[in-house]
Amino acid sequence: MNVSIENTEGGVSVASAHGRLDFGASAEFQKALEGAVAAKPKALVIECSALEYVSSAGLRAFLVAARAAKAGNVGFAACGLQPAVKEVFEVSGFSKIIDVQADLAAALAALA
Amino acid sequence: MSHSFRVEATAERLPEANTGLDAWWTSAGLPDEARFAFELVLEEIFMNVVMHGSPPEGPACTVEVTLDRRGDEVCMEVADDGVRFDPLTLEDPDTSTPIEDRRVGGLGVYFVREMMDTVHYRYSEGRNHLTVSKSLGPTT
């Protein structure tokens, strides 16, 4: 699992998640997202097209980051979910509390 | 024919449990797209045992995973010699709670229930046994 964060010209940060977000990877992922939110971008988008797996421990990281974003008035969205990851978001109800967009372009448009 | 392996119930050993499942899945020639649900369910059950199964002062307990294919169905039993506990007694989380109040606790067991077709718990010979199964759909 790794996550790289890039800042777009529009003031939106994009965190690209790669690999497996299991229990062992969740703490580092959460820290990276919290750091990205603390930098006060206009919005943070989690780009998930290379994210193969997420468990409840991984969802916790999404939840903590989304909450911090909301508290800090930073926009927040996830995009590009693979079918398995999408299923976890839907079964958990997370797709109702986190803005899920089809791809990065859609996410940037929604947060503009 | 069923396949079993044992893993010490510590967070560091979670990848080992997953590797055991993957190796069996591949050797059994099962479809990749159906593996995710079992990987997820195994992590959730395994981590539940890691968090709650071992006595605070004692050594970590041991998890034994048994995998079997019966027709178009895959069965997985996760047994542990930790503290007696039926995770199926946990209440489902409220998945409609707003973000500020949302808790992740209980979500793991909820996933086990939702992602599998059948889920059973029994306690016998000093071990918890959680048995799950899921149909892979019609095989071609």
GROMACS .gro file of C-alpha atoms in nm:
model
  252
    1MET     CA    1   0.000   0.000   0.000
    2ASN     CA    2   0.122   0.348  -0.074
    3VAL     CA    3  -0.034   0.688  -0.112
    4SER     CA    4   0.105   0.988  -0.299
    5ILE     CA    5  -0.036   1.337  -0.265
    6GLU     CA    6  -0.028   1.600  -0.537
    7ASN     CA    7  -0.165   1.952  -0.540
    8THR     CA    8  -0.357   2.068  -0.846
    9GLU     CA    9  -0.355   2.424  -0.976
   10GLY     CA   10  -0.711   2.470  -0.855
   11GLY     CA   11  -0.605   2.427  -0.491
   12VAL     CA   12  -0.737   2.072  -0.466
   13SER     CA   13  -0.511   1.799  -0.325
   14VAL     CA   14  -0.532   1.456  -0.485
   15ALA     CA   15  -0.425   1.154  -0.280
   16SER     CA   16  -0.367   0.850  -0.503
   17ALA     CA   17  -0.402   0.524  -0.313
   18HIS     CA   18  -0.228   0.213  -0.447
   19GLY     CA   19  -0.249  -0.149  -0.340
   20ARG     CA   20  -0.416  -0.306  -0.038
   21LEU     CA   21  -0.562  -0.098   0.242
   22ASP     CA   22  -0.577  -0.361   0.514
   23PHE     CA   23  -0.534  -0.329   0.891
   24GLY     CA   24  -0.156  -0.305   0.861
   25ALA     CA   25  -0.170  -0.023   0.608
   26SER     CA   26  -0.452   0.177   0.763
   27ALA     CA   27  -0.258   0.380   1.024
   28GLU     CA   28  -0.010   0.516   0.771
   29PHE     CA   29  -0.286   0.588   0.520
   30GLN     CA   30  -0.487   0.774   0.785
   31LYS     CA   31  -0.182   0.979   0.884
   32ALA     CA   32  -0.117   1.076   0.521
   33LEU     CA   33  -0.477   1.187   0.471
   34GLU     CA   34  -0.486   1.379   0.798
   35GLY     CA   35  -0.167   1.556   0.697
   36ALA     CA   36  -0.321   1.646   0.362
   37VAL     CA   37  -0.633   1.787   0.530
   38ALA     CA   38  -0.424   1.983   0.783
   39ALA     CA   39  -0.252   2.163   0.493
   40LYS     CA   40  -0.593   2.325   0.429
   41PRO     CA   41  -0.641   2.267   0.058
   42LYS     CA   42  -0.970   2.372  -0.097
   43ALA     CA   43  -1.058   2.004  -0.116
   44LEU     CA   44  -0.904   1.659  -0.087
   45VAL     CA   45  -0.984   1.389  -0.344
   46ILE     CA   46  -0.888   1.028  -0.278
   47GLU     CA   47  -0.815   0.871  -0.615
   48CYS     CA   48  -0.883   0.498  -0.577
   49SER     CA   49  -0.841   0.351  -0.926
   50ALA     CA   50  -0.528   0.159  -0.810
   51LEU     CA   51  -0.677   0.064  -0.472
   52GLU     CA   52  -0.738  -0.310  -0.486
   53TYR     CA   53  -0.870  -0.385  -0.140
   54VAL     CA   54  -1.015  -0.212   0.164
   55SER     CA   55  -1.134  -0.357   0.496
   56SER     CA   56  -1.318  -0.198   0.790
   57ALA     CA   57  -0.979  -0.081   0.926
   58GLY     CA   58  -0.917   0.100   0.597
   59LEU     CA   59  -1.264   0.253   0.602
   60ARG     CA   60  -1.188   0.395   0.945
   61ALA     CA   61  -0.906   0.598   0.786
   62PHE     CA   62  -1.146   0.735   0.524
   63LEU     CA   63  -1.395   0.822   0.797
   64VAL     CA   64  -1.142   1.001   1.019
   65ALA     CA   65  -1.010   1.202   0.723
   66ALA     CA   66  -1.359   1.289   0.595
   67ARG     CA   67  -1.457   1.409   0.942
   68ALA     CA   68  -1.142   1.621   0.976
   69ALA     CA   69  -1.210   1.767   0.631
   70LYS     CA   70  -1.565   1.855   0.725
   71ALA     CA   71  -1.453   2.018   1.051
   72GLY     CA   72  -1.186   2.217   0.865
   73ASN     CA   73  -1.423   2.320   0.585
   74VAL     CA   74  -1.217   2.124   0.330
   75GLY     CA   75  -1.410   1.952   0.050
   76PHE     CA   76  -1.374   1.574   0.041
   77ALA     CA   77  -1.445   1.309  -0.220
   78ALA     CA   78  -1.334   0.963  -0.328
   79CYS     CA   79  -1.324   0.860  -0.693
   80GLY     CA   80  -1.238   0.576  -0.928
   81LEU     CA   81  -1.347   0.294  -0.696
   82GLN     CA   82  -1.288  -0.059  -0.826
   83PRO     CA   83  -1.591  -0.292  -0.798
   84ALA     CA   84  -1.470  -0.464  -0.478
   85VAL     CA   85  -1.392  -0.135  -0.303
   86LYS     CA   86  -1.721   0.009  -0.423
   87GLU     CA   87  -1.906  -0.288  -0.274
   88VAL     CA   88  -1.744  -0.224   0.066
   89PHE     CA   89  -1.842   0.144   0.047
   90GLU     CA   90  -2.199   0.050  -0.038
   91VAL     CA   91  -2.246  -0.231   0.216
   92SER     CA   92  -2.106  -0.011   0.495
   93GLY     CA   93  -2.321   0.287   0.402
   94PHE     CA   94  -2.004   0.494   0.346
   95SER     CA   95  -2.118   0.585  -0.004
   96LYS     CA   96  -2.397   0.782   0.168
   97ILE     CA   97  -2.164   0.982   0.395
   98ILE     CA   98  -1.866   1.024   0.160
   99ASP     CA   99  -1.902   1.187  -0.181
  100VAL     CA  100  -1.810   0.911  -0.431
  101GLN     CA  101  -1.743   1.020  -0.789
  102ALA     CA  102  -1.682   0.808  -1.099
  103ASP     CA  103  -1.337   0.946  -1.178
  104LEU     CA  104  -1.098   1.230  -1.100
  105ALA     CA  105  -1.246   1.464  -1.360
  106ALA     CA  106  -1.593   1.417  -1.211
  107ALA     CA  107  -1.458   1.468  -0.858
  108LEU     CA  108  -1.276   1.790  -0.953
  109ALA     CA  109  -1.587   1.918  -1.130
  110ALA     CA  110  -1.805   1.838  -0.827
  111LEU     CA  111  -1.568   2.017  -0.589
  112ALA     CA  112  -1.508   2.322  -0.811
  113MET     CA  113  -1.043  -3.194  -0.015
  114SER     CA  114  -1.007  -2.937   0.259
  115HIS     CA  115  -0.693  -2.740   0.335
  116SER     CA  116  -0.591  -2.599   0.675
  117PHE     CA  117  -0.322  -2.370   0.805
  118ARG     CA  118  -0.243  -2.210   1.140
  119VAL     CA  119  -0.137  -1.855   1.211
  120GLU     CA  120  -0.054  -1.687   1.542
  121ALA     CA  121  -0.322  -1.426   1.615
  122THR     CA  122  -0.119  -1.105   1.602
  123ALA     CA  123  -0.170  -0.804   1.374
  124GLU     CA  124   0.174  -0.862   1.216
  125ARG     CA  125   0.063  -1.207   1.098
  126LEU     CA  126  -0.243  -1.087   0.908
  127PRO     CA  127  -0.055  -1.093   0.573
  128GLU     CA  128   0.038  -1.457   0.643
  129ALA     CA  129  -0.329  -1.550   0.686
  130ASN     CA  130  -0.412  -1.372   0.363
  131THR     CA  131  -0.128  -1.544   0.178
  132GLY     CA  132  -0.259  -1.882   0.298
  133LEU     CA  133  -0.603  -1.803   0.158
  134ASP     CA  134  -0.463  -1.674  -0.172
  135ALA     CA  135  -0.239  -1.978  -0.222
  136TRP     CA  136  -0.531  -2.216  -0.170
  137TRP     CA  137  -0.762  -2.007  -0.388
  138THR     CA  138  -0.515  -2.011  -0.677
  139SER     CA  139  -0.437  -2.383  -0.645
  140ALA     CA  140  -0.809  -2.462  -0.637
  141GLY     CA  141  -0.848  -2.271  -0.965
  142LEU     CA  142  -1.124  -2.048  -0.831
  143PRO     CA  143  -1.223  -1.723  -1.004
  144ASP     CA  144  -1.026  -1.414  -0.898
  145GLU     CA  145  -1.328  -1.188  -0.874
  146ALA     CA  146  -1.487  -1.403  -0.602
  147ARG     CA  147  -1.177  -1.398  -0.380
  148PHE     CA  148  -1.224  -1.047  -0.245
  149ALA     CA  149  -1.521  -1.133  -0.021
  150PHE     CA  150  -1.322  -1.414   0.146
  151GLU     CA  151  -1.011  -1.197   0.189
  152LEU     CA  152  -1.224  -0.929   0.353
  153VAL     CA  153  -1.412  -1.172   0.578
  154LEU     CA  154  -1.089  -1.347   0.683
  155GLU     CA  155  -0.926  -1.014   0.777
  156GLU     CA  156  -1.230  -0.905   0.976
  157ILE     CA  157  -1.256  -1.234   1.170
  158PHE     CA  158  -0.879  -1.260   1.218
  159MET     CA  159  -0.846  -0.904   1.349
  160ASN     CA  160  -1.143  -0.961   1.580
  161VAL     CA  161  -0.953  -1.252   1.734
  162VAL     CA  162  -0.633  -1.042   1.751
  163MET     CA  163  -0.816  -0.762   1.934
  164HIS     CA  164  -1.035  -0.967   2.167
  165GLY     CA  165  -0.927  -1.330   2.166
  166SER     CA  166  -0.599  -1.334   2.356
  167PRO     CA  167  -0.591  -1.270   2.731
  168PRO     CA  168  -0.424  -0.930   2.802
  169GLU     CA  169  -0.124  -1.080   2.984
  170GLY     CA  170  -0.096  -1.416   2.814
  171PRO     CA  171   0.055  -1.528   2.485
  172ALA     CA  172  -0.135  -1.470   2.161
  173CYS     CA  173  -0.384  -1.739   2.069
  174THR     CA  174  -0.369  -1.936   1.745
  175VAL     CA  175  -0.606  -1.914   1.452
  176GLU     CA  176  -0.667  -2.216   1.231
  177VAL     CA  177  -0.820  -2.152   0.890
  178THR     CA  178  -0.983  -2.440   0.702
  179LEU     CA  179  -1.088  -2.394   0.342
  180ASP     CA  180  -1.301  -2.625   0.135
  181ARG     CA  181  -1.483  -2.623  -0.194
  182ARG     CA  182  -1.818  -2.801  -0.215
  183GLY     CA  183  -1.959  -2.781  -0.565
  184ASP     CA  184  -2.000  -2.414  -0.648
  185GLU     CA  185  -1.967  -2.315  -0.283
  186VAL     CA  186  -1.656  -2.216  -0.086
  187CYS     CA  187  -1.657  -2.285   0.290
  188MET     CA  188  -1.414  -2.124   0.531
  189GLU     CA  189  -1.385  -2.207   0.899
  190VAL     CA  190  -1.185  -1.984   1.130
  191ALA     CA  191  -1.117  -2.150   1.465
  192ASP     CA  192  -0.928  -1.994   1.757
  193ASP     CA  193  -0.827  -2.106   2.104
  194GLY     CA  194  -0.882  -1.761   2.255
  195VAL     CA  195  -1.146  -1.622   2.487
  196ARG     CA  196  -1.491  -1.771   2.424
  197PHE     CA  197  -1.688  -1.519   2.222
  198ASP     CA  198  -1.967  -1.533   1.968
  199PRO     CA  199  -1.920  -1.230   1.740
  200LEU     CA  200  -2.265  -1.291   1.590
  201THR     CA  201  -2.418  -1.159   1.914
  202LEU     CA  202  -2.288  -0.811   1.822
  203GLU     CA  203  -2.554  -0.573   1.699
  204ASP     CA  204  -2.534  -0.448   1.343
  205PRO     CA  205  -2.405  -0.093   1.312
  206ASP     CA  206  -2.647   0.174   1.196
  207THR     CA  207  -2.524   0.232   0.841
  208SER     CA  208  -2.746   0.541   0.801
  209THR     CA  209  -2.581   0.746   1.080
  210PRO     CA  210  -2.446   1.089   0.970
  211ILE     CA  211  -2.072   1.129   0.933
  212GLU     CA  212  -2.015   1.311   1.265
  213ASP     CA  213  -2.163   1.026   1.468
  214ARG     CA  214  -2.057   0.735   1.253
  215ARG     CA  215  -1.868   0.453   1.428
  216VAL     CA  216  -1.660   0.188   1.255
  217GLY     CA  217  -1.682  -0.057   1.545
  218GLY     CA  218  -1.899  -0.355   1.459
  219LEU     CA  219  -1.855  -0.300   1.088
  220GLY     CA  220  -1.621  -0.598   1.054
  221VAL     CA  221  -1.876  -0.850   1.178
  222TYR     CA  222  -2.142  -0.675   0.971
  223PHE     CA  223  -1.927  -0.735   0.661
  224VAL     CA  224  -1.899  -1.104   0.754
  225ARG     CA  225  -2.279  -1.130   0.765
  226GLU     CA  226  -2.342  -0.925   0.454
  227MET     CA  227  -2.073  -1.068   0.225
  228MET     CA  228  -2.136  -1.437   0.300
  229ASP     CA  229  -2.440  -1.658   0.228
  230THR     CA  230  -2.418  -1.846   0.559
  231VAL     CA  231  -2.244  -1.769   0.890
  232HIS     CA  232  -2.241  -2.003   1.192
  233TYR     CA  233  -2.073  -1.992   1.530
  234ARG     CA  234  -2.006  -2.279   1.767
  235TYR     CA  235  -1.780  -2.334   2.065
  236SER     CA  236  -1.635  -2.680   2.101
  237GLU     CA  237  -1.329  -2.840   2.257
  238GLY     CA  238  -1.206  -2.508   2.390
  239ARG     CA  239  -1.219  -2.328   2.057
  240ASN     CA  240  -1.439  -2.071   1.888
  241HIS     CA  241  -1.539  -2.181   1.539
  242LEU     CA  242  -1.682  -1.934   1.291
  243THR     CA  243  -1.789  -2.103   0.969
  244VAL     CA  244  -1.888  -1.907   0.661
  245SER     CA  245  -1.982  -2.005   0.308
  246LYS     CA  246  -2.063  -1.837  -0.017
  247SER     CA  247  -2.171  -1.961  -0.356
  248LEU     CA  248  -1.947  -1.865  -0.645
  249GLY     CA  249  -2.246  -1.876  -0.876
  250PRO     CA  250  -2.300  -2.120  -1.161
  251THR     CA  251  -1.972  -2.265  -1.282
  252THR     CA  252  -1.915  -2.293  -1.653
   0.00000   0.00000   0.00000
